[in-house]
Short mmCIF file of C-alpha atoms in Angstrom, two decimals:
data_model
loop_
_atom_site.label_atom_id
_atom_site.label_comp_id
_atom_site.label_asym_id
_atom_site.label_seq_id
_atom_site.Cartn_x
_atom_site.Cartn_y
_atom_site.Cartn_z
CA UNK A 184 3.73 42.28 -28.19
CA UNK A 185 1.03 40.68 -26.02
CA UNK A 186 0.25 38.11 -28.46
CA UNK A 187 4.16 37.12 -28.30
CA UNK A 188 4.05 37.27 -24.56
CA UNK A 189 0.66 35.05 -24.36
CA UNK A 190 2.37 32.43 -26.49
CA UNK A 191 5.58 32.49 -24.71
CA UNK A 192 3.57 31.88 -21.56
CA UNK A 193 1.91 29.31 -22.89
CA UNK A 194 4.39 27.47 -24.27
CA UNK A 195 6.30 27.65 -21.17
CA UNK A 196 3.21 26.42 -19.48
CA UNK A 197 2.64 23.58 -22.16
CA UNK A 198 6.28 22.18 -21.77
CA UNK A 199 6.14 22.67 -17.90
CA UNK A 200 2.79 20.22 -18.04
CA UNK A 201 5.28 17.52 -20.68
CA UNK A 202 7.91 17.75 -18.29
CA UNK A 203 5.25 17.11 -15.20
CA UNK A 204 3.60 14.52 -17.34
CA UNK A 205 6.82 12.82 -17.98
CA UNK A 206 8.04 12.81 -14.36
CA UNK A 207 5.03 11.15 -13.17
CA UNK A 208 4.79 8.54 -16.17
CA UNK A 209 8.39 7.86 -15.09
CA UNK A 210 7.69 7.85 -11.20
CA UNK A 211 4.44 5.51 -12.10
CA UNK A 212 7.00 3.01 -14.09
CA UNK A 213 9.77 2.51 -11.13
CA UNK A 214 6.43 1.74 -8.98
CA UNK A 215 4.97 -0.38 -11.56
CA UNK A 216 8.48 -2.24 -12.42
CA UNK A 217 9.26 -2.56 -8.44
CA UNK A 218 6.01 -4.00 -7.70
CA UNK A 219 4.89 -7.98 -7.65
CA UNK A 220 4.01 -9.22 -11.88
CA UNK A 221 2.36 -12.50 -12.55
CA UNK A 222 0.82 -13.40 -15.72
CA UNK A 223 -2.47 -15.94 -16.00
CA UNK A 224 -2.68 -18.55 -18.72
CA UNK A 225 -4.65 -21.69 -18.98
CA UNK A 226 -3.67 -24.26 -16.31
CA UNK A 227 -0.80 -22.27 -15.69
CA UNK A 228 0.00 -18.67 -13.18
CA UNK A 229 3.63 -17.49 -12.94
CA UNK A 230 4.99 -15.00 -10.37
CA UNK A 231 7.34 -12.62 -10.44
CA UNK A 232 8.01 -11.22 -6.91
CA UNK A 233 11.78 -9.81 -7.09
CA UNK A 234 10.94 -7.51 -9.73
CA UNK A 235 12.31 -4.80 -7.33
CA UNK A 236 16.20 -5.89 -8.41
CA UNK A 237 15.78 -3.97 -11.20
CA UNK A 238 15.76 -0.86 -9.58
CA UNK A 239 18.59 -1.70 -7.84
CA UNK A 240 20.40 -3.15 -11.04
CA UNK A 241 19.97 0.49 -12.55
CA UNK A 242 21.21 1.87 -9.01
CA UNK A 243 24.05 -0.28 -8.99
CA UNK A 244 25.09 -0.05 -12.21
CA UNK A 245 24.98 4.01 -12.03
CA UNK A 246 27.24 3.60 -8.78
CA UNK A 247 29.62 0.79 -9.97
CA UNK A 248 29.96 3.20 -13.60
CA UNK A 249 31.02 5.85 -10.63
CA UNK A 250 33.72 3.58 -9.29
CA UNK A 251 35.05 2.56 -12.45
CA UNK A 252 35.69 6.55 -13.62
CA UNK A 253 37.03 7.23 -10.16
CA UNK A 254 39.69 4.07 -10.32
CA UNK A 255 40.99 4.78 -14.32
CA UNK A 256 41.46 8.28 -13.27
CA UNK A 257 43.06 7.93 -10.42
CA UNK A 258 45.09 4.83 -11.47
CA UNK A 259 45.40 6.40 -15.21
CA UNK A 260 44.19 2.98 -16.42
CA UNK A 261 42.75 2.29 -19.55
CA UNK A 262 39.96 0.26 -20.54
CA UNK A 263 42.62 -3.11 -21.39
CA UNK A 264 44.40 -2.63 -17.66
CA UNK A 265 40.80 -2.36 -15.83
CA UNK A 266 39.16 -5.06 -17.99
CA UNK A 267 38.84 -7.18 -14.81
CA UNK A 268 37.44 -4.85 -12.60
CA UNK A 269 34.81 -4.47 -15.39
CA UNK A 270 34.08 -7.91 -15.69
CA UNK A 271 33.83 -7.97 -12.17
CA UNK A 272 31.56 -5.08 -11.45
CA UNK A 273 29.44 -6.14 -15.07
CA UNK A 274 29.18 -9.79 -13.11
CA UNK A 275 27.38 -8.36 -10.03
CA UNK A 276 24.98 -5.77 -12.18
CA UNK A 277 24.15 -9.32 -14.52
CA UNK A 278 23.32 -11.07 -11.10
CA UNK A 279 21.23 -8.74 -9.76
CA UNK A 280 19.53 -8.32 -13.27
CA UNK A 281 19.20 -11.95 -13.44
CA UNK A 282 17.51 -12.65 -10.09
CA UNK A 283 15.06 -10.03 -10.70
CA UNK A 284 13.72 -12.55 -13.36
CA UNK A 285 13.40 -14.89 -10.99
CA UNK A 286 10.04 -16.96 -11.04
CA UNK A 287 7.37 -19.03 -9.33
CA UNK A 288 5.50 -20.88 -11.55
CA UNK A 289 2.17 -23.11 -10.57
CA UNK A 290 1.51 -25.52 -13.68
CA UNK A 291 -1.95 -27.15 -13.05
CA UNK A 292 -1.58 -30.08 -15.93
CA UNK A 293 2.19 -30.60 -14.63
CA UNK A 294 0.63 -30.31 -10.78
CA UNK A 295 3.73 -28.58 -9.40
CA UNK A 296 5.09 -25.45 -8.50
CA UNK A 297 8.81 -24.79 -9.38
CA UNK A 298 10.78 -22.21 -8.53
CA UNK A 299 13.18 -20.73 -11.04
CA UNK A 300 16.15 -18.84 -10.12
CA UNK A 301 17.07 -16.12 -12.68
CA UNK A 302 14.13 -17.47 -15.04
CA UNK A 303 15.99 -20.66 -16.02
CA UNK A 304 17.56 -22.65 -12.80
CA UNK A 305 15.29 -25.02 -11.17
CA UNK A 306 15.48 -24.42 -7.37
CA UNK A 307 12.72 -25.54 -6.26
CA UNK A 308 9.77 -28.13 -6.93
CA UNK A 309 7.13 -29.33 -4.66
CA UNK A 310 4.14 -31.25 -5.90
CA UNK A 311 0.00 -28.96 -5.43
CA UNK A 312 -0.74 -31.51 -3.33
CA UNK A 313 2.02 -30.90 -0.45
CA UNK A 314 1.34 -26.96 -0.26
CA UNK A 315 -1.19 -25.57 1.93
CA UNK A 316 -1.95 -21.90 0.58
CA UNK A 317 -0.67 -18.02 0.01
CA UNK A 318 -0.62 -16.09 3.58
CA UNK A 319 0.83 -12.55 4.46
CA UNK A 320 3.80 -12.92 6.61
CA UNK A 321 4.82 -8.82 8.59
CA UNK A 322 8.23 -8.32 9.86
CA UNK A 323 9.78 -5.84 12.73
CA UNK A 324 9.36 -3.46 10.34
CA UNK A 325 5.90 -3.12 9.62
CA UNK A 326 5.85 -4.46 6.22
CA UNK A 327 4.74 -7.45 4.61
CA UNK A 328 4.74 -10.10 1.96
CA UNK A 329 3.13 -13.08 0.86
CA UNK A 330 4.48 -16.44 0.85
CA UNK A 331 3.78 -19.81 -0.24
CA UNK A 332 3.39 -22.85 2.48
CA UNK A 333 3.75 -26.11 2.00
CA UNK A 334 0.88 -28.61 4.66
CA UNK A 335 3.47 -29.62 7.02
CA UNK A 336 5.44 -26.34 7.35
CA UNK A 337 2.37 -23.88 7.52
CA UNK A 338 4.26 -21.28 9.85
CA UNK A 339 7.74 -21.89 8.68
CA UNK A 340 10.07 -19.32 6.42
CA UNK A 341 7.46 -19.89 3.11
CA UNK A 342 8.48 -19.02 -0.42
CA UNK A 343 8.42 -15.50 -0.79
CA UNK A 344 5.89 -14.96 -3.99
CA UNK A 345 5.31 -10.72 -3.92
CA UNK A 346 7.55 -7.81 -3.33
CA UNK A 347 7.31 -5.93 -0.27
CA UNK A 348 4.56 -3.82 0.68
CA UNK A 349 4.31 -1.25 3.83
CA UNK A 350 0.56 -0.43 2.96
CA UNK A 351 -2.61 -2.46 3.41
CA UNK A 352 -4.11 -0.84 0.87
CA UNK A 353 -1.62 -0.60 -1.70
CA UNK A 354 -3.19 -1.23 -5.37
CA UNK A 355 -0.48 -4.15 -6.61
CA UNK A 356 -1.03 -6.20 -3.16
CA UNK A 357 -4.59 -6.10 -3.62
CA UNK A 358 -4.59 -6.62 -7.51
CA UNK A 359 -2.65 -10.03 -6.63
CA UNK A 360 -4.84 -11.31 -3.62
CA UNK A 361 -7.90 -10.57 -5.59
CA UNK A 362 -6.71 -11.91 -9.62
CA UNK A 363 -3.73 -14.12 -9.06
CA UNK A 364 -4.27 -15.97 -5.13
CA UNK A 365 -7.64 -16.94 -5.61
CA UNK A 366 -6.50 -18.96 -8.86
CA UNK A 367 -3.47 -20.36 -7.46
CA UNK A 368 -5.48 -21.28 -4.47
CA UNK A 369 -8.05 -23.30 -6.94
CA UNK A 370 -5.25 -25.29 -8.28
CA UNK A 371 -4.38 -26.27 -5.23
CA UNK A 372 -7.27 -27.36 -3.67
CA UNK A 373 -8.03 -29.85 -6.44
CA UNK A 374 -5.34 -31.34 -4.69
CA UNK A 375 -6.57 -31.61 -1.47
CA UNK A 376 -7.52 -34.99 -0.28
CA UNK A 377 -10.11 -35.52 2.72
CA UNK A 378 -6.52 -36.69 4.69
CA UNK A 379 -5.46 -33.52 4.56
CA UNK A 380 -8.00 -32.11 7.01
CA UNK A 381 -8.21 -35.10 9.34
CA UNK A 382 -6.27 -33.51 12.96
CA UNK A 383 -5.00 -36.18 15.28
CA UNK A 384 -6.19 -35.63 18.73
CA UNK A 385 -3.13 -34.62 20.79
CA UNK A 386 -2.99 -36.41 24.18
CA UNK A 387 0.20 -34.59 25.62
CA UNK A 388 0.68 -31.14 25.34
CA UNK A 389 4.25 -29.23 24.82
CA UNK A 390 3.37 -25.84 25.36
CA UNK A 391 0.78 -25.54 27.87
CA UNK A 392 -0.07 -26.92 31.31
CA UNK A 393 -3.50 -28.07 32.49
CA UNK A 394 -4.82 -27.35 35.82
CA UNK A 395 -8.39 -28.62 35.05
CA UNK A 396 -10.30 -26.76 32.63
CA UNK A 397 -7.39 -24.04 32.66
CA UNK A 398 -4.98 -24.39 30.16
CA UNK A 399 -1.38 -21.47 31.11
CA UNK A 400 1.44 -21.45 28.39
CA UNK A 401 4.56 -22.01 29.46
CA UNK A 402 6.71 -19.21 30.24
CA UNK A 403 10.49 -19.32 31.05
CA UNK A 404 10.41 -17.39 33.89
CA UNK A 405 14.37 -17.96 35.03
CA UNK A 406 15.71 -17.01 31.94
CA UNK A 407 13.51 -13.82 31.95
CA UNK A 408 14.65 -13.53 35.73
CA UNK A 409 17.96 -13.69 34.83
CA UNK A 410 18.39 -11.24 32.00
CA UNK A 411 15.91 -8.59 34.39
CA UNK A 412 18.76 -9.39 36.90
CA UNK A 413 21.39 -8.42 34.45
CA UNK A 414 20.49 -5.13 33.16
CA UNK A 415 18.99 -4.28 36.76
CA UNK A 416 22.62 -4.90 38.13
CA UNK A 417 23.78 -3.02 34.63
CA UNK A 418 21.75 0.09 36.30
CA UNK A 419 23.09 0.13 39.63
CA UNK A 420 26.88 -0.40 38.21
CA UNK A 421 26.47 2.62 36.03
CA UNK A 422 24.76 4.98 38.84
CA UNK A 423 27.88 4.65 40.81
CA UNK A 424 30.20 5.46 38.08
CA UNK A 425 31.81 9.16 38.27
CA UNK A 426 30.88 11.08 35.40
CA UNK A 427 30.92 14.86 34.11
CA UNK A 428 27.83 13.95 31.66
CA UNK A 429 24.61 13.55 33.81
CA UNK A 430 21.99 13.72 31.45
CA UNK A 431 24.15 10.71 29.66
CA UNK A 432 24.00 8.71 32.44
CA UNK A 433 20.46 9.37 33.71
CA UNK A 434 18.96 8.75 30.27
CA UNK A 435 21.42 4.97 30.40
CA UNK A 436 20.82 4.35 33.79
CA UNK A 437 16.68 5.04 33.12
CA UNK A 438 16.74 2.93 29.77
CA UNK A 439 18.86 -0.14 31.86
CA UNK A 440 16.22 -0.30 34.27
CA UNK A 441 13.26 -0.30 31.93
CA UNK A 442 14.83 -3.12 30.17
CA UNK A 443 15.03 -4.60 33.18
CA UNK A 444 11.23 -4.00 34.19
CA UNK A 445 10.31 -5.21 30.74
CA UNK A 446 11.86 -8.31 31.36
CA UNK A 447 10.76 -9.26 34.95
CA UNK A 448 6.97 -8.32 33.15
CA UNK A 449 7.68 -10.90 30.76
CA UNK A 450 8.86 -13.14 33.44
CA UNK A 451 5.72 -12.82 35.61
CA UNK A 452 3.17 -12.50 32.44
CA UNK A 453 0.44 -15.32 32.52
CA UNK A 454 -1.66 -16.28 29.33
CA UNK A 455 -4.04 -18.45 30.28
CA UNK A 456 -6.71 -20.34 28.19
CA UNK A 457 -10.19 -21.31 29.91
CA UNK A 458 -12.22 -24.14 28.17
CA UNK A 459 -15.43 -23.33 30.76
CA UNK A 460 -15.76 -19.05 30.11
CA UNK A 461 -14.38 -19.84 26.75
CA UNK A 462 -11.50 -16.92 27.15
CA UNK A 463 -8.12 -15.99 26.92
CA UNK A 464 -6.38 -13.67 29.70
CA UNK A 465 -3.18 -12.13 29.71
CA UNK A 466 -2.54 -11.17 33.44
CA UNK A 467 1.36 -9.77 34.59
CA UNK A 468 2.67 -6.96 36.88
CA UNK A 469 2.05 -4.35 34.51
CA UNK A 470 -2.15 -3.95 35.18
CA UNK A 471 -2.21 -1.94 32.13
CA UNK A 472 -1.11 -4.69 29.63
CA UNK A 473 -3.83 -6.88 31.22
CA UNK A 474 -6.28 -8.22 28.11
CA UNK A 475 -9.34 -10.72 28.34
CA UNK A 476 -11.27 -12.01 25.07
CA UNK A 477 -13.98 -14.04 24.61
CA UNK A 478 -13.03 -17.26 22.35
CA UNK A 479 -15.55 -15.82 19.90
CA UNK A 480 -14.05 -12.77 19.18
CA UNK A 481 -11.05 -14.21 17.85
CA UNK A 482 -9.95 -13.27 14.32
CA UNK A 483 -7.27 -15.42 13.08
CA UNK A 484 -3.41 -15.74 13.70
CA UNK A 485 -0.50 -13.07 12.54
CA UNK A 486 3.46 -14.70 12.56
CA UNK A 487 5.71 -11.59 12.81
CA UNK A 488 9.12 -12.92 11.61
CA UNK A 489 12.11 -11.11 13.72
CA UNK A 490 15.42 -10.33 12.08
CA UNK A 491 18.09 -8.45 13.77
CA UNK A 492 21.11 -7.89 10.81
CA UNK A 493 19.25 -9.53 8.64
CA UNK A 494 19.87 -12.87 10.62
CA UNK A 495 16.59 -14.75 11.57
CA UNK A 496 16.23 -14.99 15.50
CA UNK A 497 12.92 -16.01 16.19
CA UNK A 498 8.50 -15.88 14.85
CA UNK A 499 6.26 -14.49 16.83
CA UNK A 500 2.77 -15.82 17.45
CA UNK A 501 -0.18 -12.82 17.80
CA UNK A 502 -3.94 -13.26 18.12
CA UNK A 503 -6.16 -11.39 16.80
CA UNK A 504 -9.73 -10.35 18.61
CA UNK A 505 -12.39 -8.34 17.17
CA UNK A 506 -13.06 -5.58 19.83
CA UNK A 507 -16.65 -4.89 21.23
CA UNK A 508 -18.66 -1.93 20.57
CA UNK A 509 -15.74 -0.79 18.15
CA UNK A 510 -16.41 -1.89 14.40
CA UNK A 511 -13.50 -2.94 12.59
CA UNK A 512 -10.44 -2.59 15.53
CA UNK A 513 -8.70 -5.50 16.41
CA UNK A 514 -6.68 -5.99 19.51
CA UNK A 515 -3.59 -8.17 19.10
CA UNK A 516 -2.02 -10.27 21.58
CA UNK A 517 1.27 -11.84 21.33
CA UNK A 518 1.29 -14.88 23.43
CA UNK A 519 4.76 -16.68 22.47
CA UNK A 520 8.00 -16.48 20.07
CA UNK A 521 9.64 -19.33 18.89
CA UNK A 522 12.34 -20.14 16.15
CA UNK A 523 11.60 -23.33 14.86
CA UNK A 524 8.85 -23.85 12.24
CA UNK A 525 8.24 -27.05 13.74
CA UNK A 526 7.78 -25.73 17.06
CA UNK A 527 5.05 -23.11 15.82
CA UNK A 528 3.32 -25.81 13.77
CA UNK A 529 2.59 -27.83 17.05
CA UNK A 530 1.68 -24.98 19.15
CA UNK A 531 -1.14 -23.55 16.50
CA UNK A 532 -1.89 -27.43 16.55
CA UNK A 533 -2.54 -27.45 20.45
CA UNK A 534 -3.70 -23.90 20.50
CA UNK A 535 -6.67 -25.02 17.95
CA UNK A 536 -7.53 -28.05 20.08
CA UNK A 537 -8.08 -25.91 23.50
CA UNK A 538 -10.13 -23.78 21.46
CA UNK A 539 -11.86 -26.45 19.40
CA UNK A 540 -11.20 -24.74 16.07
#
């Protein structure tokens, strides 16, 4: 009797481990299949960074099997009457499979990159010799990916070559800056031609004024005004309104006004550059958000693309500075947002010149 009971335990302990096994092998596969591919041959690396639309072709194609039981019972339809609802929910599952083969493929002996939609379309080609390199581009949101950027569009919208990634350290995005960049990168600069790193001196500057060796970006200060105006007035409006709810309107009235503080900041917010101390200050109403770095301490450039709705409204421009006496932590500055690619090009262009980089 114990002997039976032993062995039922441990069988139910042995299939309990399968079962565990399996669930992780099957967790570790939706990582593994969501996550950037690329495969390395000679003269030749090929990306596949929208491998994630497979998940969502199995998702959708659960959902839209949900849909189509709901509508035949319901409309007691048979398979003939809802043939085109099928074809039209088995069109959108075959896009969504399709794009997820998507590809971006750099061929060294063909020196080109071309971008094929669904694994067969041509979309895109651009010659190595017009792109500039892989960078990490973040978003509102905290995550990242990398993209591809061509030598006159170096802070623009890129080509999106990797999936999605929240985590610095996650294993894929360092897999493919460490085994599939650094090749990509060597094709590339094969391409390079001395041209390519010759700057023109620029004479006139768009985006900062010079008041000797001091050199202030420009700030719209009206249209900052203006909108702190707004929701300031917003504030006042709503404090005279009658109302039964005055938690409501404390916590809208409160939220109003700091809008409008954050704006009249903004408004009033210097960044200045100075070519004799070699610094960069940020100096505005709020003392708190006050920052001053040395030109030395500066660790490179971050463009945070903004989306609100999934519509593209502007880039913004942060610095990065290595903080003293602290090893590793960085403190970021964002010193301007613009929309156009163009516009961020010639502002990196002018910000490298005052800082002789």
């Amino acid at each position: 009797m114990f002997w039976y009971t032993q062995l039922q335990i441990t069988a139910n302990h042995n299939t309990a481990m399968v079962l565990n096994t399996a669930t992780q092998l099957y967790t570790m596969s939706l990582k593994s299949i969501s996550k950037t591919r690329w495969k390395i041959e000679t003269d030749r690396v090929t990306v596949y960074p929208y491998s994630v639309f497979y998940l969502f072709t199995a998702i959708i194609a659960v959902l839209f099997t949900g849909l189509l039981l709901i509508y035949m019972n319901y409309q007691h339809a048979g398979i003939g009457e809802s043939l085109p609802f099928v074809l039209l929910l088995l069109l959108i599952v075959v896009l969504f499979w399709g794009f997820a083969a998507t590809y971006i493929e750099f061929d060294l002996g063909k020196a080109r990159m071309r971008k094929m939609l669904m694994g067969f379309i041509p979309v895109n080609t651009i010659p190595l010799s017009k792109l500039q390199g892989i960078n990490s581009v973040s978003n509102m949101a905290g995550s990242y990916n990398y993209r591809l950027f061509e030598k006159n569009s170096r802070f623009g919208k890129g080509i999106i070559v990797s999936s999605g990634y929240t985590k610095a350290d996650d294993p894929n995005a360092i897999a493919f800056v460490e085994e599939a960049v650094p090749i990509i990168h060597g094709y590339l600069d094969q391409y390079d031609t001395p041209a390519d790193n010759v700057k023109e001196k620029i004479t006139s500057f768009r985006f900062f004024t010079q008041q000797g060796d001091t050199y202030t970006i420009k700030n719209k200060k009206i249209g900052a005004i203006i909108f702190g105006l707004f929701f300031l007035a917003i504030g006042i409006v709503l404090l005279n309104v009658e109302t039964n709810g005055i938690l409501a309107k404390v916590f809208i009235v409160v939220f109003t006004v700091f809008l409008a503080v954050i704006f009249f900041n903004a408004a009033y917010t210097k960044i200045a550059l100075n070519t004799t101390t070699k610094t960069i200050s940020r100096t505005g109403l709020a003392k708190f958000l006050n920052r001053s770095h040395h030109f030395v301490a500066f660790a490179g450039i971050q463009t945070v693309r903004r989306s609100l709705n999934f519509i593209y409204i502007g880039t913004d421009v942060n610095l990065y500075f290595e903080v003293a006496g602290k090893n590793g932590k960085q403190d970021i500055i964002t010193i301007i947002s613009l929309k156009k690619s163009a516009d961020i090009e010639r502002f990196v262009e002018e910000l490298y010149q005052i800082m002789e980089i």
